[in-house]
Amino acid sequence: MWRGLWTLAAQAARGPRRLCTRRSSGAPAPGSGATIFALSSGQGRCGIAVIRTSGPSSGHALRILTAARDLPPARHASLRLLSDPRSGEPLDRALVLWFPGPRSFTGEDCVEFHVHGGPAVVSGVLQALGSVPGLRPAEAGEFTRRAFANGKLNLTEVEGLADLIHAETEAQRRQALRQLDGELGHLCCGWAETLTKALAHVEAYIDFGEDDNLEEGVLEQGGSTWWGRKTLISPQRLPSLSLFACLLSPTADMEVRALEVALGAHLRDARRGQRLRSGAHVVVTGPPNAGKSSLVNLLSRKPVSIVSPEPGTTRDVLETPVDLAGFPVLLSDTAGLREGVGLVEQEGVRRARERLEQADLILAMLDASDLASPSSCNFLATVVASVGAQSPSDSSQRLLLVLNKSDLLSPKGPGPRPDLPPHLLLSCLTGEGLDGLLEALRKELAAVCGDPSTGSPLLTRARHQHHLQGCLDALGHYKQSKDLALAAEALRVARGHLTQLTGGGGTEEILDIIFRDFCVGK
Ligand SMILES: Nc1nc2c(ncn2[C@@H]2O[C@H](COP(=O)(O)OP(=O)(O)OP(=O)(O)O)[C@@H](O)[C@H]2O)c(=O)[nH]1
Ligand SMILES: [K+]
Ligand SMILES: [Mg+2]
């Protein structure tokens, strides 16, 4: 949190950042014009608390609380005595930072008070600020909303900031930071520029075609005007799909085609970023008594499930969020798969199979000392074989086969069956093989969630996917349209989707949903 604030302060000090779709209108911060204040660090007793203000009266408030005529030097930490303006009573000796707009986080005049973190100090300073005319407490997310309204952050960066505040694992933090740094936004801006260029070509051609200087005979074929507009190109020489390749400059057309390919690749990747943001589904399955619940407890480091020598102990699906090798995971323990049991256990098995279908990664577990049993053979022939038979694609499930209870294998005796698919040996009892399993999980999860530190920025929300799909669909219409005006319209729709991705498209509901994720003071 603390480091985050310094980063934000440093970012603000670097001044306004360049991004083509930064928003400067259309999203007025609620009640903008007022100066807002809030505690921006966490609640409760702490070493240092940060209180900040944003708005035109920030400088005035700073002068009043420090009882000084002059403001401290901009963007430098200065030690000042803060006093209550009503009673003159000293409140705290604090570091104050003055960020005159527009070079601040919100783009407005801002002040940060770094005070001692006791509740009495914090409430004293908040009350003192509340007594300054023109100041009022901030609403949730209001600082960020003002930054957005003033073009300091685009919408994908706002989402990145929300994700960064909520990031619980290392991979989530990396992904959020990349988004906050504007990578997705930059990519969309570049794409939007490509479309603007293509649109300019088509529009220029529409105007050119309407130019009276063109000879009628050149423009018309057999008495009818092709696609309702005059053209210099004979339709016979045009293969239908590359119609506009002839109109656009070859580079502009190639760029539109490359854009289509890039959009397709990003969309194929779409679920990965979302999994990283909300957690990958990892489901532990296997025959009864393989040690599934023992593994869930081991991985989550807490007694989530009951472990007992009695087969059929777990009935309901038990779900627990865990950080596995830096990736956020929703780990599910399930009932052992077997047929011909009582009603309650049958329902457990049905729920287990249902959960298995939703898994991104299956941890298939067998008792290494019991591989010849009918339940083990059946499990290998059904669950393991069917997942192994899937062709590798983004939508297919991944599976790790784990042979538990390796401690029961005789050190001299023959190892597990030679015909088994690739597997890992583990003992939940002794912990042997756990490091190898964690390393294998890290690799699998990197494949399921994508590696947030490399490659192209991931789409972290369904909203991103929706707009990229919309853009791709519009490009499909563009390619197939036989009319210049329709082609231009399709390009405009495609570009509109990209603008909405970074700019929100002005709909207040979307903004409300996004800013709802923020706390007061952010
Ligand atoms: N020797 C040995 N015993 C183990 C190991 N892991 C689990 N067990 C024991 O195996 C029995 C079953 O363990 P559970 O974790 O309840 O197995 P489960 O697969 O969840 O069982 P169900 O929920 O009934 O399907 C318990 O008595 C565990 O103590 C292991 O690595 N070695
Ligand atoms: K059991
Ligand atoms: Mg169990």
XYZ file of N, CA and C in Angstrom, residues 43 63 185 276 298 308 342 414-415 428 460 468:
36
model
N -7.348 1.410 7.216
C -7.943 1.802 8.492
C -7.158 1.161 9.639
N -2.494 25.489 3.638
C -2.015 26.701 4.322
C -2.702 26.859 5.679
N -4.071 -0.562 -23.047
C -4.548 0.701 -23.617
C -3.717 1.110 -24.830
N -6.589 -15.464 -14.468
C -5.563 -14.928 -13.590
C -6.175 -13.905 -12.642
N -3.093 -30.238 2.389
C -1.654 -29.971 2.280
C -1.413 -28.704 1.452
N -10.170 -39.354 6.500
C -10.373 -40.552 7.332
C -10.121 -41.798 6.494
N -24.709 -45.606 -1.730
C -25.960 -45.043 -1.209
C -26.329 -43.724 -1.881
N 8.749 -53.653 -7.672
C 8.567 -52.964 -8.940
C 7.802 -51.655 -8.707
N 8.141 -50.644 -9.457
C 7.478 -49.341 -9.332
C 6.068 -49.443 -9.879
N 1.435 -37.760 0.674
C 0.878 -36.696 1.519
C 1.298 -36.918 2.965
N -8.319 -8.928 -19.172
C -8.611 -9.370 -17.813
C -10.100 -9.396 -17.504
N -13.417 -6.457 -28.089
C -12.527 -6.984 -29.145
C -13.326 -7.850 -30.114
